[in-house]
Short mmCIF file of C-alpha atoms in Angstrom, two decimals:
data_model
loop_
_atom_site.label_atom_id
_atom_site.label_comp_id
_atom_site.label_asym_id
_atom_site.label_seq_id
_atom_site.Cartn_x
_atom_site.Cartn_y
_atom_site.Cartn_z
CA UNK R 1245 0.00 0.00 0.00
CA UNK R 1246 3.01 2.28 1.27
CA UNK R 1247 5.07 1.47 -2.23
CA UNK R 1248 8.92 0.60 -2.37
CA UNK R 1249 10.08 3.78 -2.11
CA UNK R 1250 8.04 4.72 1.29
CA UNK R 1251 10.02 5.67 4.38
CA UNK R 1252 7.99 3.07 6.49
CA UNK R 1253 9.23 0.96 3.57
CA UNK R 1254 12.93 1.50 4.46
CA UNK R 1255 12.56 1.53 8.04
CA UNK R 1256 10.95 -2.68 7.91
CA UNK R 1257 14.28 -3.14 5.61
CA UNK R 1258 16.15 -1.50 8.40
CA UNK R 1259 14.42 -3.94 10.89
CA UNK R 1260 15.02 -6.99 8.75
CA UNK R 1261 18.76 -6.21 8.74
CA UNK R 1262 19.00 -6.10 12.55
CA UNK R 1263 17.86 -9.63 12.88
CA UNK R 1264 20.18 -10.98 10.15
CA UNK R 1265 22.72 -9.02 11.95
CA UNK R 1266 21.56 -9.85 15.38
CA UNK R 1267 21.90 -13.71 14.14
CA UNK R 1268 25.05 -13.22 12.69
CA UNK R 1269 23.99 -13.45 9.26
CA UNK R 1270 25.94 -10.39 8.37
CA UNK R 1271 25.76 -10.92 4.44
CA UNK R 1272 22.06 -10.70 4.46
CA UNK R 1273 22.10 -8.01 6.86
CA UNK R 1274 23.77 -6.24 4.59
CA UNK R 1275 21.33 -6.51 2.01
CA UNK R 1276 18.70 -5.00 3.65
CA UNK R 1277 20.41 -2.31 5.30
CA UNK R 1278 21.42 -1.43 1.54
CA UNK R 1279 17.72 -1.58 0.28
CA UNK R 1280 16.69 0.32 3.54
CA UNK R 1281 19.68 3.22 2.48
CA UNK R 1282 19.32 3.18 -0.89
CA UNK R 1283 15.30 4.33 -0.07
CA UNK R 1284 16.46 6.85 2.28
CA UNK R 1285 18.87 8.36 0.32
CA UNK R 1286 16.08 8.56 -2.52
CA UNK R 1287 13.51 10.69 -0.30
CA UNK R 1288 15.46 11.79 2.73
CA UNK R 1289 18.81 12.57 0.89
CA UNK R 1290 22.32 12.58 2.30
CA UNK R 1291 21.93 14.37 5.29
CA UNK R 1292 19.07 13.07 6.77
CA UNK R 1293 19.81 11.88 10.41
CA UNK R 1294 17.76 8.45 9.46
CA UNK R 1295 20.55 8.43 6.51
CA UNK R 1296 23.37 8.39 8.81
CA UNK R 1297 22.12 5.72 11.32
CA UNK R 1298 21.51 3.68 8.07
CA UNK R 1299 25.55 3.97 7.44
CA UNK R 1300 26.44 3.45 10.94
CA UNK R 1301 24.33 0.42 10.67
CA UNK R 1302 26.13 -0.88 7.36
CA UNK R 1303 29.67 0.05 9.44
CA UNK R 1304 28.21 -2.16 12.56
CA UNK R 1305 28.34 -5.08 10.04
CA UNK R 1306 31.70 -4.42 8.51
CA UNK R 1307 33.31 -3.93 12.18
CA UNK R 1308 31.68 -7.38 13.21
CA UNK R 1309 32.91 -8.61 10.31
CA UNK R 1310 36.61 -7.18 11.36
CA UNK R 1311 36.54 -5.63 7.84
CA UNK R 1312 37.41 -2.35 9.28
CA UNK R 1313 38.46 -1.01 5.93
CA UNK R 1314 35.02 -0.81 4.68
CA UNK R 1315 33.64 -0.14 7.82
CA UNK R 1316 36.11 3.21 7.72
CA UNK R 1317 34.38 4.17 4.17
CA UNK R 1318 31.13 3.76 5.17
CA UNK R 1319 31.69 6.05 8.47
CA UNK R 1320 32.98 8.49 6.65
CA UNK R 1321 29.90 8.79 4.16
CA UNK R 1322 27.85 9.13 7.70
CA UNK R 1323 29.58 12.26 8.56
#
């Protein structure tokens, strides 16, 4: 009813990631903190606080995953 490119939308993607990530499954938390971002970039644009906790959630992944390298590119986009 909302559509795909609804901020209630993004926020359910942003849910969905924090159980993949909360079970570990960081790949497919990655996905949908992507879709989620990708949404909220759309109609919120870059500097939308919601924006930035969508990046810090992305970097939350890559640190877990010790792949601090990305995880220092995608803070730095949440800045």
């Amino acid at each position: 009813v909302l559509g795909p490119d609804h901020s209630d939308t993004a926020i359910s993607y942003n849910n969905i990631g924090m159980v993949y990530h909360e079970k570990g499954d960081y790949d497919n938390a990655l996905v949908e903190y992507r879709k989620c971002l990708k949404i909220e970039l759309k109609v919120l644009g870059p500097d939308h606080p919601n924006t930035a906790e969508s990046y810090n959630n992305i970097v939350g992944v890559y640190y877990a995953k010790g792949d601090y390298k990305n995880a220092i590119v995608e803070y730095c986009k949440a800045l």
